[in-house]
Short mmCIF file of C-alpha atoms in Angstrom, two decimals:
data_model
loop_
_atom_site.label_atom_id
_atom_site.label_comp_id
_atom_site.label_asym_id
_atom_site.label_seq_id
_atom_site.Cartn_x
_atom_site.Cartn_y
_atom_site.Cartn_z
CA UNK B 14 0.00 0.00 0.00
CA UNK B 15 1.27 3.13 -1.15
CA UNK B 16 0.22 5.26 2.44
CA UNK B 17 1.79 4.69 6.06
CA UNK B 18 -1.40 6.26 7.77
CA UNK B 19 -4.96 6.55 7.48
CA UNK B 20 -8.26 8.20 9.36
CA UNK B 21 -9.57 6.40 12.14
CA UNK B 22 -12.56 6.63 14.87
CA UNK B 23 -10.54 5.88 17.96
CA UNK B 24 -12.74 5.67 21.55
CA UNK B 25 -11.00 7.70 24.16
CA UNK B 26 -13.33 8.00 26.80
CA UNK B 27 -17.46 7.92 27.48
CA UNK B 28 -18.54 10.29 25.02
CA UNK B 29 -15.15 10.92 23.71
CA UNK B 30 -14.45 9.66 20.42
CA UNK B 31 -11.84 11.35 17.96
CA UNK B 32 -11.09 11.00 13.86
CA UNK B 33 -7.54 10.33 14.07
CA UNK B 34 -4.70 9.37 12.20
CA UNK B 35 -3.33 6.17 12.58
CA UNK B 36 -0.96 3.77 11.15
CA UNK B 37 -2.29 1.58 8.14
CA UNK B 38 -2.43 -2.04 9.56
CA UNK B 39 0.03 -4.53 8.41
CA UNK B 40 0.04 -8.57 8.14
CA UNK B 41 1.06 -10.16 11.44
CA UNK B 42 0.02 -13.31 11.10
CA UNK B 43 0.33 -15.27 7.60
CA UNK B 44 -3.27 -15.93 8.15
CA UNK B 45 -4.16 -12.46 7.98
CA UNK B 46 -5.95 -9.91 5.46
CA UNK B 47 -5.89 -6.28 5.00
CA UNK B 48 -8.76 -4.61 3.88
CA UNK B 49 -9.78 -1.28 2.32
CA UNK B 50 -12.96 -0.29 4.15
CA UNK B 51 -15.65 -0.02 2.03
CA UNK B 52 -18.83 0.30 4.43
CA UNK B 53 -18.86 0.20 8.47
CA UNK B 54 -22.06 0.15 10.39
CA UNK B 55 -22.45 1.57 13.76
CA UNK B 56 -23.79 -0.79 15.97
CA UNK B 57 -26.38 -0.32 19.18
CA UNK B 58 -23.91 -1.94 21.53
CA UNK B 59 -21.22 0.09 20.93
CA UNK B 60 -23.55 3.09 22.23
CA UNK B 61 -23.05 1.04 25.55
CA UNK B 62 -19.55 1.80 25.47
CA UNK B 63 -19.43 5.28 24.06
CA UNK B 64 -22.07 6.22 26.54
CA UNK B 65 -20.01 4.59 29.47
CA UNK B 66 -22.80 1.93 30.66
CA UNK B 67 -19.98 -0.86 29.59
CA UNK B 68 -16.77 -0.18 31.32
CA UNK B 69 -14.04 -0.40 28.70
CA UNK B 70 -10.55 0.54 28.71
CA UNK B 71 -9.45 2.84 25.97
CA UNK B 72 -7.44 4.14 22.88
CA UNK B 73 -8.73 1.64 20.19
CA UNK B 74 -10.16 1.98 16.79
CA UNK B 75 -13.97 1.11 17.09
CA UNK B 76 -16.30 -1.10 14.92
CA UNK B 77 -17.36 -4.74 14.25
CA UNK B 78 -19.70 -4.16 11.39
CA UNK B 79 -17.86 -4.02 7.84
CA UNK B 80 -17.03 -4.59 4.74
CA UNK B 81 -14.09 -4.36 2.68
CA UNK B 82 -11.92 -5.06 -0.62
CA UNK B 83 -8.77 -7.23 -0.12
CA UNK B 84 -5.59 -5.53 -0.53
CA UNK B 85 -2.95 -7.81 1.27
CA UNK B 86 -2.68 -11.54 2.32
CA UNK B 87 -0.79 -13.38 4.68
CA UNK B 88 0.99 -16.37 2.68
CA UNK B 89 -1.24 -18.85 4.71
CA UNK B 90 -4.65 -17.49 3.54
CA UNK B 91 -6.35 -19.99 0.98
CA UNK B 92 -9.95 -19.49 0.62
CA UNK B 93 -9.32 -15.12 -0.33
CA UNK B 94 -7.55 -13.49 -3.09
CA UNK B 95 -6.92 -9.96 -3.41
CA UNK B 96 -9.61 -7.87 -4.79
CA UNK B 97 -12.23 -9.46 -3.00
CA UNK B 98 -15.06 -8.07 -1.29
CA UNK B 99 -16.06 -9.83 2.16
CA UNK B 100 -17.68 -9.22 5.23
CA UNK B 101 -16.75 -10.30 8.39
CA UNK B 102 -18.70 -11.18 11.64
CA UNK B 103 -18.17 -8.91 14.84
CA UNK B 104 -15.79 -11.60 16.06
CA UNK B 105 -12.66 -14.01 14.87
CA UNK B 106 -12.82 -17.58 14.55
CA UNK B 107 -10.76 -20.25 13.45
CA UNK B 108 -13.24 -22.92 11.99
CA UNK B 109 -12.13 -25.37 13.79
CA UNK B 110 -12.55 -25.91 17.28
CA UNK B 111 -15.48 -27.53 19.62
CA UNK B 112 -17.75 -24.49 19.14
CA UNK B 113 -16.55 -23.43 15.58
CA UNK B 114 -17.81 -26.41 13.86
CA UNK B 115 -21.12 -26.86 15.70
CA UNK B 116 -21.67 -23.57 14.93
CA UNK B 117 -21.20 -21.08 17.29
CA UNK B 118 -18.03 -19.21 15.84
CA UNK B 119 -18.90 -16.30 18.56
CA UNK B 120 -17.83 -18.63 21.12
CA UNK B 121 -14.14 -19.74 19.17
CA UNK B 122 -11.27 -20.46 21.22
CA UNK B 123 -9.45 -18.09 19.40
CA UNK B 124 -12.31 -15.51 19.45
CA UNK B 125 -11.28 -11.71 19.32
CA UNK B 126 -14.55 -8.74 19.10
CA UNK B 127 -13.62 -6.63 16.39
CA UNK B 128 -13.31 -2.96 17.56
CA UNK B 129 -11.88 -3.00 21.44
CA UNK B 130 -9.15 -3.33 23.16
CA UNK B 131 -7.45 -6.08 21.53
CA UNK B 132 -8.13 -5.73 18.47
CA UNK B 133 -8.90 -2.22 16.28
CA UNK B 134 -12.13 -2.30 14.61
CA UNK B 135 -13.27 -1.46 11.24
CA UNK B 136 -14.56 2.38 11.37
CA UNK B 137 -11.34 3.12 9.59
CA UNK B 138 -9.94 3.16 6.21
CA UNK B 139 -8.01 0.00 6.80
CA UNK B 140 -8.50 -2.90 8.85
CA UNK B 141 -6.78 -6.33 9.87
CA UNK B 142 -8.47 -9.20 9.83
CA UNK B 143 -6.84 -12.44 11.76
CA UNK B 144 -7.66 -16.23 10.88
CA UNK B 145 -9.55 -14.60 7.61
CA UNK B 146 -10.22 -18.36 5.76
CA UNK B 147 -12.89 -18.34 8.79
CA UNK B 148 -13.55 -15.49 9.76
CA UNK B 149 -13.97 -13.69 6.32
CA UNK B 150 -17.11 -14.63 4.15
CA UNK B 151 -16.49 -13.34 0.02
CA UNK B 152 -20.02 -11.32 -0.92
CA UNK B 153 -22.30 -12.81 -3.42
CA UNK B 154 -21.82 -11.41 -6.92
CA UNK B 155 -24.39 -8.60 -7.32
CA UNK B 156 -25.47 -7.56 -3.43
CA UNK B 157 -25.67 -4.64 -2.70
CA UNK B 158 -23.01 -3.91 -0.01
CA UNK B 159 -24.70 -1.22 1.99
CA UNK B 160 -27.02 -4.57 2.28
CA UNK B 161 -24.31 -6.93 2.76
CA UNK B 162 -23.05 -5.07 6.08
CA UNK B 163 -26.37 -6.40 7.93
CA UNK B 164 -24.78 -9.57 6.81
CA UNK B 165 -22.10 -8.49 9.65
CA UNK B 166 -24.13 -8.27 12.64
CA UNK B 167 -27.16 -7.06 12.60
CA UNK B 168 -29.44 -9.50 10.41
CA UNK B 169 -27.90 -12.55 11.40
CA UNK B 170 -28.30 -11.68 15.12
CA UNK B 171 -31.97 -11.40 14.17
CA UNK B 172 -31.87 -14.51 12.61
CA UNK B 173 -30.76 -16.41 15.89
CA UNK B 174 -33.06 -14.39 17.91
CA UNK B 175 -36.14 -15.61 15.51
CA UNK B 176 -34.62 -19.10 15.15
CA UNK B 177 -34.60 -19.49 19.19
CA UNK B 178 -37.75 -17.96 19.90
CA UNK B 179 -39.27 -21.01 17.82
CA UNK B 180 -37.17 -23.63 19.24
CA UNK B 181 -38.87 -27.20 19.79
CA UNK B 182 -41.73 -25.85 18.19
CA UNK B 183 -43.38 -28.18 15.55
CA UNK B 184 -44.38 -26.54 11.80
CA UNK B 185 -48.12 -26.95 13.09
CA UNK B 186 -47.15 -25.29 16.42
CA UNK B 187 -46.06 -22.57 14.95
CA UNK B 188 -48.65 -21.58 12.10
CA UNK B 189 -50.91 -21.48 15.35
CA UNK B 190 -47.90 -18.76 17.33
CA UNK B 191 -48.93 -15.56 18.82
CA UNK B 192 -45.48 -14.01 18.79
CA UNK B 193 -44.39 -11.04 20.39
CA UNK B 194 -41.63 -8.94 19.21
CA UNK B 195 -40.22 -5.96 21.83
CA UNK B 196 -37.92 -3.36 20.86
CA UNK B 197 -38.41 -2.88 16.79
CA UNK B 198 -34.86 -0.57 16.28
CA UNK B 199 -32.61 -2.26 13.73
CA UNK B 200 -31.78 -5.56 15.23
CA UNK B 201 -35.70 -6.14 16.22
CA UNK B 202 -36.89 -5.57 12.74
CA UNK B 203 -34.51 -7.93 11.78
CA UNK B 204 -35.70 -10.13 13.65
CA UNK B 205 -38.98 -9.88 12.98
CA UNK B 206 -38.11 -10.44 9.07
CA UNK B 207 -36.55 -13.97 10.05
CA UNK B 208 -39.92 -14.70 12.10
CA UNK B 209 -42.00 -13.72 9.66
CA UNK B 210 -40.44 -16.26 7.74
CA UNK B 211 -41.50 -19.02 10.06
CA UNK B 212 -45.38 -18.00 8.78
CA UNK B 213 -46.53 -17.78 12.49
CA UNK B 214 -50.35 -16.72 13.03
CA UNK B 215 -49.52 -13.24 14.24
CA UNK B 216 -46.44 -11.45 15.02
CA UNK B 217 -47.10 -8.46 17.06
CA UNK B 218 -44.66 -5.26 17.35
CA UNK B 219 -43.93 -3.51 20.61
CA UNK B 220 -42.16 -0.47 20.60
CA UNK B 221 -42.81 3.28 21.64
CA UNK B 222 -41.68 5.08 18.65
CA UNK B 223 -44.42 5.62 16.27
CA UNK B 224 -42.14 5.51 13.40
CA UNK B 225 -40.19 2.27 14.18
CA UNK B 226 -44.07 0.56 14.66
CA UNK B 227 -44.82 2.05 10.98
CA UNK B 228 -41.67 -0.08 9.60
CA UNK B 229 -42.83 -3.05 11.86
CA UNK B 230 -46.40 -2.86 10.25
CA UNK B 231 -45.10 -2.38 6.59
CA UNK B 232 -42.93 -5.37 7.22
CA UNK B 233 -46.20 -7.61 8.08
CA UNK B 234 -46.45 -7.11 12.36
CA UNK B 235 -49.17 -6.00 14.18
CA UNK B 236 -47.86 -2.88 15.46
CA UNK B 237 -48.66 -1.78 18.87
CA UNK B 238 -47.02 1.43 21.71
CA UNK B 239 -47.17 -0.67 25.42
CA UNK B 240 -46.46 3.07 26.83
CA UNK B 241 -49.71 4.18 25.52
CA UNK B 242 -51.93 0.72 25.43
CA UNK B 243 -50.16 -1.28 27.72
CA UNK B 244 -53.49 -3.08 29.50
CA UNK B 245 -54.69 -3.09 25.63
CA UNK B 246 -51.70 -5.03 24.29
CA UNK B 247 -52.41 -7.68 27.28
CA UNK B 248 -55.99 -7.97 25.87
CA UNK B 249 -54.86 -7.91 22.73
CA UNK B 250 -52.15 -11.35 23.07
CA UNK B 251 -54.71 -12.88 25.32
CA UNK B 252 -57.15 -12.59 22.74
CA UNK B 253 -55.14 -13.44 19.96
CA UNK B 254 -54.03 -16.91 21.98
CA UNK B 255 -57.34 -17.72 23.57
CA UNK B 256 -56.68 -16.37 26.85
CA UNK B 257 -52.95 -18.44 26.82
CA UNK B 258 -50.30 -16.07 26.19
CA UNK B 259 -47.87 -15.64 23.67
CA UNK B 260 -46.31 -18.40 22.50
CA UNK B 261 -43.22 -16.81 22.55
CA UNK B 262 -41.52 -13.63 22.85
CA UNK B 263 -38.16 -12.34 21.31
CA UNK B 264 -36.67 -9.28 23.60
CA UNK B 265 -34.45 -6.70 21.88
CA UNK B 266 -34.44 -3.75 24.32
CA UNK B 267 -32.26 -4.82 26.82
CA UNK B 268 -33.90 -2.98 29.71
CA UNK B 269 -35.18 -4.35 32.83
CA UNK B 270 -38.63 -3.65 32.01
CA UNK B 271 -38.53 -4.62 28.62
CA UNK B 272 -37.89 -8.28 29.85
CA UNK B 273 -40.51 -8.06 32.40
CA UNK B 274 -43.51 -7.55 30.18
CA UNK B 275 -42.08 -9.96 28.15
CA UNK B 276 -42.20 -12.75 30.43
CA UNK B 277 -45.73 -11.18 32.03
CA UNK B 278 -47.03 -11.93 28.28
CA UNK B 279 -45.59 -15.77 27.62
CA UNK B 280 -47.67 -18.06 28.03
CA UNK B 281 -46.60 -21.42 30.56
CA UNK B 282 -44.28 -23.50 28.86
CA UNK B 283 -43.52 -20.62 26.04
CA UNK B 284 -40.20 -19.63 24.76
CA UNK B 285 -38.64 -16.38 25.30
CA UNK B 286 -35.49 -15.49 23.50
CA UNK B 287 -33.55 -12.34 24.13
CA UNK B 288 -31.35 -10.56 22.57
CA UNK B 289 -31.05 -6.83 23.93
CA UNK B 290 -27.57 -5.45 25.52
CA UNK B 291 -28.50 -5.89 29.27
CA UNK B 292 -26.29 -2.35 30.75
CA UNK B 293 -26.42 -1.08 34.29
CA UNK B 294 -29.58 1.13 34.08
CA UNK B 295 -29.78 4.85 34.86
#
């Protein structure tokens, strides 16, 4: 690469972050890429950090959700070439260990969280990216890529928040579900996408901005505000599920309360699957 240093977000502090320059990342291991930044997404749990409800140590380029063209390759690297464009997970895996290969790459022996301490993130111009034959996916010709960085975070979060809410559930089960979806920011409508998908009888939409609930109801939910209806979204599920509950209930708010009336909505023996940042509340 022809430059020595590039622009970088780099967290110094709650509520402190600075556009900096920084040195232009280099191979360290032979199983490493560099990548020209193409698109980096902010994501909500970051806000955690930046707004100090996550303790975190400092001076480290932030961001976990991005894509990026190949420009260097460690000799090791088989599955990439450069000129590639790939997205990457918020984490590094190896694709090979106990919890690689069943599936749960978050959980990698080897696993580093783009964007902290450790490891600089991607809200740069330039970004390393170790163990990338695992941890790197190459983009399907003709995606968009301002879609393809969901594929980093966001969607497939969603995705495991909709798969879990309907775990154990049988395909008849489910076309008779009264789901409940709280918290409809990005992640949430996500998520209610992938349960959508499932074809339950209802999905319905909790949130208390009116514009979020428009999305949700575009999307196919039944949109409702608990903070202005709250004793008629009870009637509403209880009615819905002949006086049972909801079936099950995927949580994306990661407040307190948010949990609460999700589990004061499930029905006995319902599944609740959560997803939402749970932070020291103030």
């Amino acid at each position: 690469m022809a430059k020595d240093t590039m622009k970088a977000v780099v967290f110094h502090g709650k509520l402190d972050v600075r556009v900096e320059d920084r040195p232009v990342p280099k191979i360290v291991d032979q199983t490493d890429i560099i990548i020209k930044v193409r698109y980096s997404a902010l994501c909500g749990s970051e806000l955690h950090v930046f707004r100090g409800h996550q303790p975190s140590k400092t001076d480290f380029i932030m961001g976990h959700e991005t894509t990026g063209e190949i420009v260097e390759l460690g000799s090791e690297v088989k599955t990439h070439q450069k000129g590639d464009i790939v997205v990457m997970p918020f984490t590094v895996s190896c694709g090979e260990c106990f919890y690689c290969i069943r599936g749960y790459s978050s959980r990698c022996e080897k696993c580093l969280l783009f964007g902290c301490p450790l490891l600089d993130g991607g809200q740069a111009e330039y970004m390393r990216v170790p163990l990338a034959d695992a941890t790197a996916v190459k983009a399907p010709e003709g995606i968009e890529e301002k879609k393809l960085v969901l594929m980093a975070d966001i969607f497939p979060t969603g995705y495991f928040a909709a798969r879990n809410a309907f775990e154990g559930f049988s395909a008849s089960t489910i076309s008779e579900s009264v789901v409940v979806l709280i918290g409809c920011g990005p992640v949430g409508l996500c998520a209610l996408i992938n349960a959508l998908e499932y074809k339950p009888k209802v999905v319905i939409a909790v949130d208390r901005v009116e514009s979020r609930l428009q999305l949700a109801k575009e999307l196919g939910a039944e949109p409702w505000n608990d903070q202005t209806d709250r004793e008629g979204l009870i009637k509403r599920v209880k009615e819905l599920s002949n006086g049972r509950g909801a079936d099950c209930v995927i949580e994306g708010v990661g407040h307190a309360d948010a949990l609460r009336t999700g589990f004061d909505l499930l029905r006995p023996f319902g599944n609740i699957s959560s997803f939402g940042k749970l932070c020291d509340e103030d």
